[in-house]
Coordinates of C-alpha atoms in Angstrom, one line a residue:
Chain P
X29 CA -7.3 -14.7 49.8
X30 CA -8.5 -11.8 52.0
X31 CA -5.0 -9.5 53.4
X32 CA -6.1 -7.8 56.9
X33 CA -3.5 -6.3 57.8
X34 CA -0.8 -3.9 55.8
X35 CA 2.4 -5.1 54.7
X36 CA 5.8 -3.5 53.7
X37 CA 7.8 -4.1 50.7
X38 CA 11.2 -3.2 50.3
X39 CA 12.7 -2.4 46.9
X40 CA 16.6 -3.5 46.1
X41 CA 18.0 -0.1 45.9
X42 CA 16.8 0.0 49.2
X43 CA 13.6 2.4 49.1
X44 CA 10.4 0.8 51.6
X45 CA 6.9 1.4 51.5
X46 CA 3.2 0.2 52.9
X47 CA 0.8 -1.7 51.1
X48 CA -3.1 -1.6 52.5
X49 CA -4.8 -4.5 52.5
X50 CA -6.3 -4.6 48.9
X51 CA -4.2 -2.0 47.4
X52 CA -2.3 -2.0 44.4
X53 CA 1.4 -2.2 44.7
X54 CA 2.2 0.4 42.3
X55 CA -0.3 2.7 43.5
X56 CA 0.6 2.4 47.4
X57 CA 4.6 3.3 45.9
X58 CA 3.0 6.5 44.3
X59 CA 0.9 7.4 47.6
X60 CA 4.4 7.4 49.2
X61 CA 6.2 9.3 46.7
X62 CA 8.8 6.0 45.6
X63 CA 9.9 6.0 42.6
X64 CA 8.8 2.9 40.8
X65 CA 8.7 3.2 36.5
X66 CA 5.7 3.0 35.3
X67 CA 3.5 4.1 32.5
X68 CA -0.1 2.1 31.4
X69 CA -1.5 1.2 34.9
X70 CA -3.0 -1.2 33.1
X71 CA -0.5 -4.0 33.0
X72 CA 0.1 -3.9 29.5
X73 CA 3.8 -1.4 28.9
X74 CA 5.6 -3.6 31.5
X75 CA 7.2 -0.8 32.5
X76 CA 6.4 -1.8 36.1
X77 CA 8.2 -5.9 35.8
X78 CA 9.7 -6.4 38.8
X79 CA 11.2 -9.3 39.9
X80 CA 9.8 -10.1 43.8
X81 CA 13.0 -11.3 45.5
X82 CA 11.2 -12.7 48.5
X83 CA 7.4 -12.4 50.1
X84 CA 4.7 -12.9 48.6
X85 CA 3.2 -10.9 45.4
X86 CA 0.2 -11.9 43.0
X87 CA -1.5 -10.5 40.3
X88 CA -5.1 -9.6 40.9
X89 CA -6.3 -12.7 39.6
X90 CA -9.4 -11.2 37.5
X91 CA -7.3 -9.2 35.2
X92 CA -3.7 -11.8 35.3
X93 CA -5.1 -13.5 31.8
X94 CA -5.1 -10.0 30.0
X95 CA -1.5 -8.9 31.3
X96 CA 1.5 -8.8 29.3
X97 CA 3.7 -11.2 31.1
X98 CA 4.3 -14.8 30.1
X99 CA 4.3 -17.3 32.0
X100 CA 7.4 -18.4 32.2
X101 CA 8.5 -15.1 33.9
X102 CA 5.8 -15.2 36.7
X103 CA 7.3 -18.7 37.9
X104 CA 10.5 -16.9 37.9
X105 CA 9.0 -14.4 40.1
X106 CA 8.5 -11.5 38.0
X107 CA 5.5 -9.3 38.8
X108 CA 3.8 -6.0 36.8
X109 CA 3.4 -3.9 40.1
X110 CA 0.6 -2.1 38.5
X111 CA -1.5 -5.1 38.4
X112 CA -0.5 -6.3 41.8
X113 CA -1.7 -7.1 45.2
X114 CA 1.0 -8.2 48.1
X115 CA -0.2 -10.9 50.6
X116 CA 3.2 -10.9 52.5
X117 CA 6.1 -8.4 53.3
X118 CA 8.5 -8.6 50.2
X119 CA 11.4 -7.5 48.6
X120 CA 11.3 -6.2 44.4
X121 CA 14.0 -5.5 41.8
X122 CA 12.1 -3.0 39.4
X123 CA 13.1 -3.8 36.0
X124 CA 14.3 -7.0 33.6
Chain Q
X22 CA -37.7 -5.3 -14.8
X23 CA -38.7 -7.8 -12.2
X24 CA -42.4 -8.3 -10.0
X25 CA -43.2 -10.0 -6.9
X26 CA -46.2 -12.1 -6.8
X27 CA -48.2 -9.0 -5.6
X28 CA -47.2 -7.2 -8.7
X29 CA -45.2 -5.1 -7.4
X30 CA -41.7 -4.0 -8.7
X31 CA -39.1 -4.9 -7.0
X32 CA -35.9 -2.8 -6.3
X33 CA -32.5 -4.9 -8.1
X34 CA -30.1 -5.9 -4.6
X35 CA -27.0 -7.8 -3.5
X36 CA -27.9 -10.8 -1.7
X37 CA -25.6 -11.7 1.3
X38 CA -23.2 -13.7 -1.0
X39 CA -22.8 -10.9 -3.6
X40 CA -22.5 -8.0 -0.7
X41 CA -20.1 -10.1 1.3
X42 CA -17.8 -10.7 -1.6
X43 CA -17.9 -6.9 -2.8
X44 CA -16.7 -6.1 0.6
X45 CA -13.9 -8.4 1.0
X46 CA -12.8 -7.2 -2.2
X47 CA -13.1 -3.6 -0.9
X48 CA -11.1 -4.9 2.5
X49 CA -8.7 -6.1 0.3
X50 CA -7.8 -3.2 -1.4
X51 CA -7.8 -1.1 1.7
X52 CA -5.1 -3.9 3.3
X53 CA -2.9 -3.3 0.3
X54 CA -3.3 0.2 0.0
X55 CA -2.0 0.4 3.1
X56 CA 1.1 -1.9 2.7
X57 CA 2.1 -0.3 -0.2
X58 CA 2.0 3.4 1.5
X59 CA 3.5 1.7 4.6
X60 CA 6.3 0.0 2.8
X61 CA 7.3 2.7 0.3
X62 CA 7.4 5.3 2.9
X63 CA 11.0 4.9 4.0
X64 CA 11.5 5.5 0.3
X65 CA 9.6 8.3 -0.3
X66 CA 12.0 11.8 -1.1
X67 CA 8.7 14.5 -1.0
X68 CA 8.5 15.5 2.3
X69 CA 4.4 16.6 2.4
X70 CA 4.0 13.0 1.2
X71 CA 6.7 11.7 3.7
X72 CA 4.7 13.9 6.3
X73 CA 1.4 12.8 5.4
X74 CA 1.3 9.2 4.0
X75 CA 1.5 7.7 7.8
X76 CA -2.3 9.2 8.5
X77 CA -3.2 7.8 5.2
X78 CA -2.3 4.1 5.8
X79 CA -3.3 4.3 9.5
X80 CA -6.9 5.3 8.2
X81 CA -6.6 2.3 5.5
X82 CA -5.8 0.1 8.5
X83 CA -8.9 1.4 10.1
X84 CA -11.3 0.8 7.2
X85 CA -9.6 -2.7 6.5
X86 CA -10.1 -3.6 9.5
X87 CA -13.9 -2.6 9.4
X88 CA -14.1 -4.0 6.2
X89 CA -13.1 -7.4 7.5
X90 CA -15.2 -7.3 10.3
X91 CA -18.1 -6.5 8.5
X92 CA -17.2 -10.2 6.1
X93 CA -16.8 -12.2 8.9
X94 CA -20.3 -11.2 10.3
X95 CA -21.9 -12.0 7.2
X96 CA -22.6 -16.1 7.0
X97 CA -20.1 -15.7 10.1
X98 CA -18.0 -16.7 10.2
X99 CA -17.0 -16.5 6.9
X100 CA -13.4 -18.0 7.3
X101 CA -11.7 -17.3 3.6
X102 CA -11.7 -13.6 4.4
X103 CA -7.7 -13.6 4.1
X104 CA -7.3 -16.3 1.2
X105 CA -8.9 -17.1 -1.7
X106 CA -9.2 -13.4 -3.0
X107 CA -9.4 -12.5 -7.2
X108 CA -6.0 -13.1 -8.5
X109 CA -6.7 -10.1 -10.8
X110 CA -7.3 -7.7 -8.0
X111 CA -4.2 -9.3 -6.7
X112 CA -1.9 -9.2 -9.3
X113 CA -3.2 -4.9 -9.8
X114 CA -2.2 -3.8 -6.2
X115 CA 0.6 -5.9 -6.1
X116 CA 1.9 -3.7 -9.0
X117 CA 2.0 -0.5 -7.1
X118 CA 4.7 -0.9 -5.0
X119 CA 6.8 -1.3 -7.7
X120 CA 6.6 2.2 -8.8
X121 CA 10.2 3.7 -9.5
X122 CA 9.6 7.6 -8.7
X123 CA 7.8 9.4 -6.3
X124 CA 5.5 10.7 -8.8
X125 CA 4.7 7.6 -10.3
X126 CA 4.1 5.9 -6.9
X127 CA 2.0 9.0 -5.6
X128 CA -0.1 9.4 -9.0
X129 CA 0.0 5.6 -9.5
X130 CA -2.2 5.3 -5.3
X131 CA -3.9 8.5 -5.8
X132 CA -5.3 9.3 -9.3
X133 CA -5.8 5.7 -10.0
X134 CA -6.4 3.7 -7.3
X135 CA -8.4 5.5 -4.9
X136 CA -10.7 7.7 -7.2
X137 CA -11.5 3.9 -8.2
X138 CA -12.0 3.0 -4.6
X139 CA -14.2 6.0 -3.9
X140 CA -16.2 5.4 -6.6
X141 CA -16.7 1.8 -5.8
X142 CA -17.6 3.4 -2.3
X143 CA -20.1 5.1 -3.9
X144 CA -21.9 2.4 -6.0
X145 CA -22.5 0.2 -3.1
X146 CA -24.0 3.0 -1.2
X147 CA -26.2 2.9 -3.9
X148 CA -26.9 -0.8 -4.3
X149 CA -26.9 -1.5 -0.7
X150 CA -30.8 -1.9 1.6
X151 CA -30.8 0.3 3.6
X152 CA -32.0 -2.3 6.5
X153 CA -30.7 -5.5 5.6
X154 CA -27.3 -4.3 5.0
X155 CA -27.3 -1.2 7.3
X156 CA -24.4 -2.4 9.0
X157 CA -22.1 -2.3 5.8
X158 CA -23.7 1.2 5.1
X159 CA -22.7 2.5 8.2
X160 CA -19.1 1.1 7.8
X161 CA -18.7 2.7 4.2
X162 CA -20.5 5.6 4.9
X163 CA -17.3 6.4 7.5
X164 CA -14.8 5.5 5.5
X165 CA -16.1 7.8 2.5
X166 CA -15.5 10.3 5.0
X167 CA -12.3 9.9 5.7
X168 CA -11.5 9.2 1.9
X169 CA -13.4 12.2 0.8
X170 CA -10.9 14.3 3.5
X171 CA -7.6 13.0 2.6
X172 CA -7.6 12.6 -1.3
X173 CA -7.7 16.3 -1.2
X174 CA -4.3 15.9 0.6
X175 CA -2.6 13.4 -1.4
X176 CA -3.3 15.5 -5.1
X177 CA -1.8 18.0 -2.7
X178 CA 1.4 15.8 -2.8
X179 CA 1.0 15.7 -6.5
X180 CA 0.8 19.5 -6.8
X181 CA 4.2 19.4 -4.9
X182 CA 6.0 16.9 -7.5
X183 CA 8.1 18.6 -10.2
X184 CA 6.1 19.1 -13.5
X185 CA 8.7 16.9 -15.3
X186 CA 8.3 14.4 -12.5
X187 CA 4.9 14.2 -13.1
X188 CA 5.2 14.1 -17.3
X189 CA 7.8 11.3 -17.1
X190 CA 5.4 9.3 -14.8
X191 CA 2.0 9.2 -17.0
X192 CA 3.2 5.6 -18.9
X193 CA 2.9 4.2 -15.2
X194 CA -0.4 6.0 -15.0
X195 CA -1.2 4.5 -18.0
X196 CA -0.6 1.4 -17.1
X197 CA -2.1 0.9 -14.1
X198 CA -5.2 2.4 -15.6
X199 CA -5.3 -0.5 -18.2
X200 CA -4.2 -2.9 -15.2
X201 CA -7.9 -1.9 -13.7
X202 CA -9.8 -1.6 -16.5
X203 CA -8.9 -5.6 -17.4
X204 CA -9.5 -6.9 -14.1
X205 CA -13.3 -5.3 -14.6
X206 CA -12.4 -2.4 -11.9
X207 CA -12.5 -2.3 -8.2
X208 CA -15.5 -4.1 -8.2
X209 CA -14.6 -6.4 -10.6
X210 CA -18.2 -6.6 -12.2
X211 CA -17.0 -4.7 -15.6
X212 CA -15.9 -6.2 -19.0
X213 CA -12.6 -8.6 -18.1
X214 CA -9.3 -8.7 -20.5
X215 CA -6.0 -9.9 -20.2
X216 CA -3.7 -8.0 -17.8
X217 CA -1.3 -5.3 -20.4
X218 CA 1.9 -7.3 -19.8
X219 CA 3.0 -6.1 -23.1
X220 CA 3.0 -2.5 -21.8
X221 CA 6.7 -1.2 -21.6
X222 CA 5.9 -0.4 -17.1
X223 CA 4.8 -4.3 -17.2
X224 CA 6.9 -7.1 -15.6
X225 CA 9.2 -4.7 -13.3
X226 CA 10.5 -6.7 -10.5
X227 CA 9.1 -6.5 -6.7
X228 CA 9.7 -3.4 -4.5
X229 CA 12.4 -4.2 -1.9
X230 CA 12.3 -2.5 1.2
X231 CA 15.5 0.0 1.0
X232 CA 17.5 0.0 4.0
X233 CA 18.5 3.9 4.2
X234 CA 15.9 6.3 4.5
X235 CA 15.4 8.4 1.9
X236 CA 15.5 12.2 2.8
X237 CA 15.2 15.5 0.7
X238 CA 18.4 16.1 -1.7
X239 CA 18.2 20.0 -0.4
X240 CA 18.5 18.9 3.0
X241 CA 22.4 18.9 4.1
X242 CA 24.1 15.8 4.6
X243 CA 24.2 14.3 8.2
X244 CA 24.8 11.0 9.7
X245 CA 23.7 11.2 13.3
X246 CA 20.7 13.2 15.1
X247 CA 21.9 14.1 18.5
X248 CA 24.5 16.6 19.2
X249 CA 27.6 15.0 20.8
X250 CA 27.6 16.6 23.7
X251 CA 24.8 16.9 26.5
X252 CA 22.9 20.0 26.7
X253 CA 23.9 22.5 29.5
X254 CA 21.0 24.9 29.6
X255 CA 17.5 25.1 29.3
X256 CA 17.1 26.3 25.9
X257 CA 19.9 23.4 25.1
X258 CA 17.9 20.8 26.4
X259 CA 14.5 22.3 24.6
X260 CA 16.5 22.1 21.2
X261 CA 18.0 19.1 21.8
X262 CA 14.7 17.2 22.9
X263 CA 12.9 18.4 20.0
X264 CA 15.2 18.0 17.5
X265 CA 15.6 14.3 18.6
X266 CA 11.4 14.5 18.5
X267 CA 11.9 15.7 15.1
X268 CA 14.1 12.7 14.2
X269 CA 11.5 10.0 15.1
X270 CA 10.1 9.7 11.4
X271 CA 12.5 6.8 11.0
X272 CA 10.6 5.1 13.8
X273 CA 7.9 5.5 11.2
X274 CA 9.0 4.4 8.0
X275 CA 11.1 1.1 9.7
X276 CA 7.7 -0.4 10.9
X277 CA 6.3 0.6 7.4
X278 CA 8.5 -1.4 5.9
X279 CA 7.3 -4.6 8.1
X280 CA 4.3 -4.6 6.1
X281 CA 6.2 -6.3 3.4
X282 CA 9.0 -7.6 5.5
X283 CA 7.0 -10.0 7.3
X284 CA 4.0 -10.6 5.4
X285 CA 3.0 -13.8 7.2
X286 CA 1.8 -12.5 10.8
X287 CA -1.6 -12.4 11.9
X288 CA -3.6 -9.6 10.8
X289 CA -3.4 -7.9 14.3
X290 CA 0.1 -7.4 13.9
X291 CA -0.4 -5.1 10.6
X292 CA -3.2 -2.6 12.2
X293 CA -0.8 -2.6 15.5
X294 CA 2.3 -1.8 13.0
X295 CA -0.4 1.2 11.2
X296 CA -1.0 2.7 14.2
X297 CA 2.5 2.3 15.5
X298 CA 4.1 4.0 12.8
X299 CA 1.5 6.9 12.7
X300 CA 2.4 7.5 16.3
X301 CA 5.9 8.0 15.6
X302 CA 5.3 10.8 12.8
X303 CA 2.7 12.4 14.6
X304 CA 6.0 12.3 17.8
X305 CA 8.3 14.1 14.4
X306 CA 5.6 16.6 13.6
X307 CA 5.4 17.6 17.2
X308 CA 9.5 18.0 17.3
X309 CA 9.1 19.7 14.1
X310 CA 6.5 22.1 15.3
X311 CA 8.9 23.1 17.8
X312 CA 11.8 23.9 16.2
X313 CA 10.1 25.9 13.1
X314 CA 8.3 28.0 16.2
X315 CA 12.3 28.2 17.4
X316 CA 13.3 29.7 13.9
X317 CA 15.7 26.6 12.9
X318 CA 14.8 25.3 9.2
X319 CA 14.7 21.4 9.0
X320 CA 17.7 19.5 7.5
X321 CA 19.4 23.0 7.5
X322 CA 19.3 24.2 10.9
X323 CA 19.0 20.3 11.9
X324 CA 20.2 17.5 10.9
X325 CA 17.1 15.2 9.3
X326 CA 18.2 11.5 9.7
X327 CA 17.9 7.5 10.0
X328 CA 20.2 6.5 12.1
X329 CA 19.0 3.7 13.8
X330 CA 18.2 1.9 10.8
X331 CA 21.1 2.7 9.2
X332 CA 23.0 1.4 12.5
X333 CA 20.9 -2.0 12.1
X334 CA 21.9 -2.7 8.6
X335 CA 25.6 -1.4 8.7
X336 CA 26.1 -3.7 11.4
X337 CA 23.9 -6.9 9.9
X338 CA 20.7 -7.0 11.6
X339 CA 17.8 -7.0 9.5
X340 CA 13.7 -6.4 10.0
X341 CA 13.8 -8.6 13.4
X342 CA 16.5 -6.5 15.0
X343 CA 14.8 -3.3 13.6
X344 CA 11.2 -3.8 15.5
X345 CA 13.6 -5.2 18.8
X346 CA 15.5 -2.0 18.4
X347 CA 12.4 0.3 18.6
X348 CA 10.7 -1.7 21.6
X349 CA 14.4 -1.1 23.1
X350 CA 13.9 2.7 23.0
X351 CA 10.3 2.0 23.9
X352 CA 10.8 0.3 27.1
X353 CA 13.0 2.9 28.9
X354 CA 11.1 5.7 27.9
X355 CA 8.5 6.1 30.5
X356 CA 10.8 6.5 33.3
X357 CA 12.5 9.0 30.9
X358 CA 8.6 11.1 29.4
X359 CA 8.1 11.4 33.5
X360 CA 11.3 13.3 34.1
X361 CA 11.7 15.3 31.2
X362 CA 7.5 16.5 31.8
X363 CA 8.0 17.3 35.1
X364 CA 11.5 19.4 33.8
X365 CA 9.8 21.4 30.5
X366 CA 7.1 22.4 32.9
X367 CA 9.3 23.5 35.5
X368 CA 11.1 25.6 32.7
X369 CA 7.7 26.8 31.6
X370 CA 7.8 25.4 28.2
X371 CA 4.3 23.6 28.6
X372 CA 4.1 22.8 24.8
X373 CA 6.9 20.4 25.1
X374 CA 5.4 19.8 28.5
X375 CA 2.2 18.7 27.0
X376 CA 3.7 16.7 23.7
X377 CA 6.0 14.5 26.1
X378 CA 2.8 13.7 27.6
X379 CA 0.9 12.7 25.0
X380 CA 4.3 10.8 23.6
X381 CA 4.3 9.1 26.8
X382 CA 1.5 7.9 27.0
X383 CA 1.2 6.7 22.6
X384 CA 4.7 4.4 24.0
X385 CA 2.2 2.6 26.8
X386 CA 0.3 1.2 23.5
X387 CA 4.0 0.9 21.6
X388 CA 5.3 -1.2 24.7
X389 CA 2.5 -3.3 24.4
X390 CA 2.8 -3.5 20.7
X391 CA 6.2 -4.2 20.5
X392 CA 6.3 -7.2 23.5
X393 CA 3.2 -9.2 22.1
X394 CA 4.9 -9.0 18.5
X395 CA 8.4 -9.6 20.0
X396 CA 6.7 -12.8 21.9
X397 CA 4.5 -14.1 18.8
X398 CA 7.9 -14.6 16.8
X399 CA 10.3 -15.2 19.3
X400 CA 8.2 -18.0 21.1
X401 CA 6.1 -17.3 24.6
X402 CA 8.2 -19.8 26.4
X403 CA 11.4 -18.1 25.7
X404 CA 11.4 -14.6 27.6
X405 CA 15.1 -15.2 28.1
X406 CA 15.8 -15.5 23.8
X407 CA 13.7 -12.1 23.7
X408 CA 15.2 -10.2 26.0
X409 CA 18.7 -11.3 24.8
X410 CA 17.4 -10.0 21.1
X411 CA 16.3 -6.6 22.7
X412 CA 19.8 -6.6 24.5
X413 CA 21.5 -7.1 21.3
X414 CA 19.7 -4.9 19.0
X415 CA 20.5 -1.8 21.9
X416 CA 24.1 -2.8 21.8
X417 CA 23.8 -2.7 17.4
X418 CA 22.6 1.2 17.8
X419 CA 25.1 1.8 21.0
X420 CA 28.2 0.6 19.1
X421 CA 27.4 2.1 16.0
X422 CA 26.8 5.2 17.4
X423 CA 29.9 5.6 19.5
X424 CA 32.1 4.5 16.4
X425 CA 30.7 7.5 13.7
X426 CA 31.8 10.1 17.1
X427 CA 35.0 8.3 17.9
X428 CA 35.7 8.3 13.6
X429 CA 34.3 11.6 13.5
X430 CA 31.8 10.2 10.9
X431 CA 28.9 11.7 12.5
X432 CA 29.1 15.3 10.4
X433 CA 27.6 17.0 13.0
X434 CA 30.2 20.0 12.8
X435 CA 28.5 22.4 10.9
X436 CA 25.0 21.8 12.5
X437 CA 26.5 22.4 16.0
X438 CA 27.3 25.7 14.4
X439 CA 24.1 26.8 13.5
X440 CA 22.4 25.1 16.2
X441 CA 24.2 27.6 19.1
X442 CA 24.1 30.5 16.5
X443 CA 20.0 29.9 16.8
X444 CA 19.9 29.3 20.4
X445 CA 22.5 32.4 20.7
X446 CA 20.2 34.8 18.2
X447 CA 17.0 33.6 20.5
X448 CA 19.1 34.9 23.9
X449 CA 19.5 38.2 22.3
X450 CA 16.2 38.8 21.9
X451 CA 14.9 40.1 25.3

């Protein structure tokens, strides 16, 4: 699914930022200077797990086999931000 | 002598079954070479051999793992790689573990053992074609190197051992010595005997991982690493980052002792642990490095402890809740390597600057390490069960912790004394 147009996502202690259509989550928070942990980039240290309260976050669906995150936690809603792509505005609770 | 049809002599070589089973003999005793360093580490009292073993094993790790690929590709797959292996060889690696002193445990892997292994190195170097078997040339070929570089380094542990040490430790010598000799060597193509289980070092029972880490009797006695109170300068927080830094060898030798704690995980899980564990000493040394360029003496100056495994033990965790415990420290620390980088370069102390980088970015791999392993044993389907084991191995440390300050058990007194008197002597000096 193609995104056209940017969206916003709002974290839970109440920091907001834009992601570009195709743009990783994490690296659209950096851009902006929020402060989201992080640390491997590569969706491997889950340092980045974030659990999307509402909208609509996916993992780039090339890479989601090779992430560490089971699935039982993404159909809770958890998401590694550095692996992400947003397709809606959303709300996130870094952290687990 | 034998002639091809042509006449012509040819050359005595291994054929793919005899080369593959050399080498998976070799991988074998790489594999328990490196459990055995892993696993005694936490018990090891020489600190050059405390400092250096965790390269050693790691490197083992890395030619085991070469080793095995290198079996598998021949007749791939061959499948018995991990089973099936000569219960002679076997039954001489298992014995050194159980090596009662430093110096028989030190002589025992590294004037017995591994000038056996370098030898046997060496003569299929010789044996080997050059084409057919390149691939296994170039393999052995790197690990001679490495082995070439750090037996140097292990008779440099020897040298360190006390002379009577090293006299009371020759009938273990001996014994392995004969151990080898009956099971026809490394390569297991000499004469064969029976194993010397009449030899007074024979029949001693298996090593048990201790659950204290061993330090250095000179060094004073000390129960916690981290001053009780938070720093409130810059040459406070310096000191007290690096002496925590310095304190990480525990983070080494607990993993170690996983090698033999949980022997039944896949073989991922023991190169992961290798490299895990080196990590962490390489994170002391740099903490180390520090505080000798500071003028504060180790275990003097310092206080040189185990504390977190000594919390998971004294309040009845075991292995499980030791690896949950480090992935626990693990998972905040990114958050925490961004700050404090930012904050020893702002204070112009770019060395620490630079080691919290390189710290930071070792835990990326640990995180990983520690949630796959975590996941393989808890179950994949239960992220609730792991995170509640993480939980409870923090609140083990947490809890212990606070009780040795609140029973003033944590001797830190007369370290907090020579800790400002350093920091005090550096301010004088313009």
């Amino acid at each position: 699914m193609t995104v056209m147009t940017a969206v916003t996502i709002r974290t839970s202690d109440g920091q907001a930022f834009e992601v570009e259509p195709g743009e990783i989550v994490l690296d659209a928070a950096m851009r902006q200077g929020v402060d989201i942990p992080y640390s491997c980039r590569s969706g491997t240290c889950r340092t980045c797990l974030s659990k999307v309260l509402s909208g609509r976050i996916e993992h780039e669906a090339e890479y989601a086999d090779d992430l560490m995150i089971g699935p039982a936690e993404v159909a809770e809603g958890f998401r590694l931000l550095c692996s992400s792509l947003a397709y809606e505005d959303a709300e996130v609770e870094p952290g687990w | 002598m034998t002639t091809d049809t042509f006449g012509n002599y040819v050359e005595p070589r291994h054929d793919v079954e005899a080369s593959s089973g050399l080498l998976k003999r070799l991988y074998l005793v790489e594999r328990e070479q490196m459990r055995a360093l892993a696993a005694k580490h936490i018990a090891i009292e020489l600190w050059s051999a405390k400092n250096g073993m965790p390269r050693h094993w790691w490197l083992a790790s890395r030619h085991a793992d070469s080793l095995r690929n290198r079996v598998l590709e021949l007749r791939y797959p061959r499948r018995d790689v991990d089973k099936d292996h000569d219960r002679g060889l076997s039954g001489f690696l298992g014995e050194l573990a159980k090596a009662e002193t430093d110096a028989e445990f030190l002589l025992g892997i590294y004037t017995v053992l591994r000038p056996a292994l370098i030898d046997a190195y060496r003569a299929y170097l010789t044996e080997a074609d050059p084409i057919a078997d390149a691939p296994s040339i170039y393999a052995i070929e790197h690990i001679l190197f490495d082995e070439e570089r750090t037996q140097p380094e292990g008779e440099g542990f020897i040298a360190d051992l006390a002379e009577a040490d090293v006299a009371a430790a020759q009938p273990w010598v001996d014994y392995l010595g004969q151990y080898l000799t009956s099971i026809g060597g490394i390569a297991g193509d000499g004469e064969r005997a029976d194993p010397p289980l009449d030899h007074p070092c024979a029949n001693r029972p298996a090593y048990v991982v201790p659950e204290k880490c061993v330090r250095p009797r000179e060094f004073h006695p000390a129960r916690v690493e981290s001053p009780g109170r938070p720093p409130e300068n810059h040459r406070e927080q310096q000191v007290w980052y690096a002496i925590d830094h310095a304190n990480e060898v525990w983070a080494a030798e607990a993993p170690g002792g996983f090698m033999v704690q949980m022997p039944h995980l896949p073989w991922n899980f023991y190169t992961d642990v290798a490299r895990w564990s080196y990590d962490e000493m390489r994170h002391a040394q740099l903490g180390a490095r520090r505080l000798k360029a500071w003028g504060f003496e180790m275990g003097v100056d310092y206080p040189m402890v185990g504390d977190p495994v000594d919390a998971i033990y004294e309040m009845g965790g075991g292995p499980l809740e030791l690896l949950a415990l480090l992935y626990y420290f693990e998972k905040d620390a990114p958050a925490h390597r961004m700050v404090t980088k930012k904050e020893f370069g702002a204070m112009d102390d770019t060395d620490t600057a630079i080691d919290t980088d390189y710290d930071w970015a070792d835990e990326a791999i640990h995180l990983k390490y520690g949630f796959t392993w975590l996941q393989h044993i808890v179950g994949a389907d239960k992220p609730d069960e792991l995170k509640a084991l993480v939980e409870r191995a923090g609140e083990m440390w947490n809890t212990w912790l606070a009780e040795r300050w609140d029973k003033e058990e944590d001797l830190y007194g007369p370290y907090m004394e020579r800790i400002e008197a350093r920091i005090a002597a550096a301010a004088s000096v313009p």
